Short mmCIF file of C-alpha atoms and ligand atoms in Angstrom, two decimals:
data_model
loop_
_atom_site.label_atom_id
_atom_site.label_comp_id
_atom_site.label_asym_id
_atom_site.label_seq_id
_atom_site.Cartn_x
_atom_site.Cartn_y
_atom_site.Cartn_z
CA UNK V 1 8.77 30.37 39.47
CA UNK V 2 10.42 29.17 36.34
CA UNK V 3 9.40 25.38 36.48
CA UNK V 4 5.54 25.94 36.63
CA UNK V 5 5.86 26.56 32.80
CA UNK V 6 7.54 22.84 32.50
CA UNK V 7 5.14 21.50 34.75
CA UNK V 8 2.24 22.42 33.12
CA UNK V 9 3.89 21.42 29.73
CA UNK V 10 4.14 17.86 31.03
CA UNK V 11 0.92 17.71 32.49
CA UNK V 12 -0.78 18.76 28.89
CA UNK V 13 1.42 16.48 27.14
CA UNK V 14 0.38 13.28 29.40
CA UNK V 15 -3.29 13.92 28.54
CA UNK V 16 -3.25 14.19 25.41
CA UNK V 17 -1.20 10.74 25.56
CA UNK V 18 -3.74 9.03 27.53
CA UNK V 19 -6.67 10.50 25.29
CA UNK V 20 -5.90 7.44 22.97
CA UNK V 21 -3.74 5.24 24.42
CA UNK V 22 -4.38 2.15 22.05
CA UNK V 23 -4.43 4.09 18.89
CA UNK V 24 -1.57 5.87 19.42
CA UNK V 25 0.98 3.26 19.08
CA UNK V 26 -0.56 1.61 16.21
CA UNK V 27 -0.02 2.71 12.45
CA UNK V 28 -2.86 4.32 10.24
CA UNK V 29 -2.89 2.18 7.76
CA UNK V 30 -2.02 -1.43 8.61
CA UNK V 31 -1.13 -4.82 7.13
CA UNK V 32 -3.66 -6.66 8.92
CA UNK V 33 -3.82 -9.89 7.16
CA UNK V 34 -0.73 -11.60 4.92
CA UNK V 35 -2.08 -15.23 3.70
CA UNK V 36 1.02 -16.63 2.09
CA UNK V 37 -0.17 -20.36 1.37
CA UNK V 38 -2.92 -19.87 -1.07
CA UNK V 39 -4.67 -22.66 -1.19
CA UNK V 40 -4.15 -26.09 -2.94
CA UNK V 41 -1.19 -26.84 -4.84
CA UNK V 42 1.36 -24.10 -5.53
CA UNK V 43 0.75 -24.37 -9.46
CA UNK V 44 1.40 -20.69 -10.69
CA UNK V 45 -1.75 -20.52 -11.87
CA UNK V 46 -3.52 -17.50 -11.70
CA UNK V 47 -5.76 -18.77 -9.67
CA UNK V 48 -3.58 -19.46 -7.29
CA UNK V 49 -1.71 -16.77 -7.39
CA UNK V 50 -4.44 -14.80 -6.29
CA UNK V 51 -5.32 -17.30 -3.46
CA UNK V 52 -2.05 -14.99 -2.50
CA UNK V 53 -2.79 -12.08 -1.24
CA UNK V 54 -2.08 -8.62 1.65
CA UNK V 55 -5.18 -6.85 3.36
CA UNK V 56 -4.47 -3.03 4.18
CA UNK V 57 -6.65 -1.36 6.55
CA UNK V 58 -7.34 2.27 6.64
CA UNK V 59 -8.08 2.76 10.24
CA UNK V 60 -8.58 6.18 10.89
CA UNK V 61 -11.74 8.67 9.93
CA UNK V 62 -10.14 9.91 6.67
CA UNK V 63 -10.01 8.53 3.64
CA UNK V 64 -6.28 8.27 2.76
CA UNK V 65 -4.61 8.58 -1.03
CA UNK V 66 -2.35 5.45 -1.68
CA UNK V 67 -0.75 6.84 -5.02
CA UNK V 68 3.13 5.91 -4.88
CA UNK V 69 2.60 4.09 -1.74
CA UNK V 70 4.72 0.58 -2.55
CA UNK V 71 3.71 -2.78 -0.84
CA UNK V 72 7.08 -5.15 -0.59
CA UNK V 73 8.73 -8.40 0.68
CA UNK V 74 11.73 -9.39 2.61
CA UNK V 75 13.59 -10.08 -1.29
CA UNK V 76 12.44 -6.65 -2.44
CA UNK V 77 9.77 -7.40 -4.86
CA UNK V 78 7.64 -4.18 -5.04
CA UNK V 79 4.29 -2.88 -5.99
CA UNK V 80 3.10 0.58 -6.04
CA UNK V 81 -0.40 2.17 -6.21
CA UNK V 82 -1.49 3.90 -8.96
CA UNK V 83 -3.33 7.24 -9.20
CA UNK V 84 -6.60 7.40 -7.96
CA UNK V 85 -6.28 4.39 -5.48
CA UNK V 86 -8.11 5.83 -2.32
CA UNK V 87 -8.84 4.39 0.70
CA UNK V 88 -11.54 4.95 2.52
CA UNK V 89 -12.48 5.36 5.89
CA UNK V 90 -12.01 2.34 7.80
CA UNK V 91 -11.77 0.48 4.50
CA UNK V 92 -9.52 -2.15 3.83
CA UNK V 93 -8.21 -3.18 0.60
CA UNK V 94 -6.35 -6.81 -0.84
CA UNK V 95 -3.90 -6.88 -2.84
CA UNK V 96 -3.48 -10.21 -4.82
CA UNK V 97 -0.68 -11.53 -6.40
CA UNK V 98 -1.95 -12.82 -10.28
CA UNK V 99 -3.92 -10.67 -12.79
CA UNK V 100 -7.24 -9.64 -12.62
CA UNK V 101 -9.54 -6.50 -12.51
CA UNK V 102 -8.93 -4.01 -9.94
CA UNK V 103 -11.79 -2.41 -7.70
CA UNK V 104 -12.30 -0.67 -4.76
CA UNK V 105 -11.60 -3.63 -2.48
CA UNK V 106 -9.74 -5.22 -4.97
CA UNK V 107 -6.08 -4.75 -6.65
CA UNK V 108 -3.95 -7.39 -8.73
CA UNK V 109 0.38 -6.76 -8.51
CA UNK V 110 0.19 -8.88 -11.87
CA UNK V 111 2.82 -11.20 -10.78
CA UNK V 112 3.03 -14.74 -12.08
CA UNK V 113 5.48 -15.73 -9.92
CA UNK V 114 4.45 -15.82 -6.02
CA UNK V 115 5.31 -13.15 -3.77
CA UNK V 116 4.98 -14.04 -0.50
CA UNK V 117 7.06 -17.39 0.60
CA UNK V 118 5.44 -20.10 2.35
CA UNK V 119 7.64 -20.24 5.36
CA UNK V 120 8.82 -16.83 6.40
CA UNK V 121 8.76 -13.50 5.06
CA UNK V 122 7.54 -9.73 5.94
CA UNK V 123 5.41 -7.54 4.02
CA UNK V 124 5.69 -4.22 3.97
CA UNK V 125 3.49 -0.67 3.54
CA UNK V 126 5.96 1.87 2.45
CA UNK V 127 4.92 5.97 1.49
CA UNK V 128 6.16 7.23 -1.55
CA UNK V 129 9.17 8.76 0.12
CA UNK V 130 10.10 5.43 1.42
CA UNK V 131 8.95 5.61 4.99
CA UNK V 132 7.88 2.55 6.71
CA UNK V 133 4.01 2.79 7.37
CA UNK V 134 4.12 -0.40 8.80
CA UNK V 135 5.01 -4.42 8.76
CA UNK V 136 4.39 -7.93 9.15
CA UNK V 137 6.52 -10.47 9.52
CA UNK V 138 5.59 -14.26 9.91
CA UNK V 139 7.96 -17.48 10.38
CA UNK V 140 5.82 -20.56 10.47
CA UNK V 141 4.77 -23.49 7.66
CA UNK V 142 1.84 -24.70 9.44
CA UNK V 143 0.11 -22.08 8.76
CA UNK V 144 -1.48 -20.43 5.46
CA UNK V 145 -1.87 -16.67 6.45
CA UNK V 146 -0.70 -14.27 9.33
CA UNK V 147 -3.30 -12.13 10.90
CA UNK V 148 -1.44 -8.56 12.10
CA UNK V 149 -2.41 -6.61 15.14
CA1 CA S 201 -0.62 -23.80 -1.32
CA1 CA S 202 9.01 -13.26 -0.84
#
């Protein structure tokens, strides 16, 4: 019988599926918080521009090397990690916009302009060789941040 072969395929393939049915549809590494209305004024200050920020979660067991991973908006305004930017295991990092010093929760883009638009925008996690990791996209002025997945 040629189809028990098939059969059996299928069958393997299904439980492995359902082994992690949550976690497999979700990315890695997410965007899980954008908060694009820092607070106060908008005065460019540096302050404020790092009121501005992106949190990246790691979320699997691994620690995961971000070098030339790139972090952009809906205009195109990038940022890429440096060497030696790892993320750990289930470890989330923020980017903010301004200037400061970086840490291992903590990196600055070194903007003085603001990145992220009050209204609507997307952020997105991009690997080196350009693949989309993943993205989040809000569309509302009442609020000050998106919280993704
Ligand atoms: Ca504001
Ligand atoms: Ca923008």
């Amino acid at each position: 019988m040629k189809t028990i072969p098939l059969i059996a395929a299928v069958a393997a393939a299904s439980a492995f599926l359902s082994a992690t049915p949550a976690e497999a549809a979700l990315p890695a590494v997410q965007i899980t918080r954008v908060y694009y209305d820092s607070p106060g004024s908008d005065r460019r200050s540096n302050a404020s521009l790092n009121g501005e920020y992106v949190v990246i979660h790691n979320t699997t067991r691994r620690a995961i090397d971000l070098e030339g991973w790139q972090v952009r908006d809906k205009t195109g305004y990038s940022y890429e990690f440096g060497p030696d930017v790892i993320l750990g295991a289930n470890k989330k990092i923020t980017l903010r916009t301004g200037s400061g010093s970086d840490g291992a929760s903590t990196l600055h883009w070194g903007r003085r302009q603001y990145v992220w638009n009050n209204d609507k925008d997307t952020a997105y996690v991009r690997k080196p060789d350009g693949r989309l990791v993943d993205s989040c996209a809000y569309n509302s002025s009442r609020y000050d941040y998106k919280n993704c997945q």
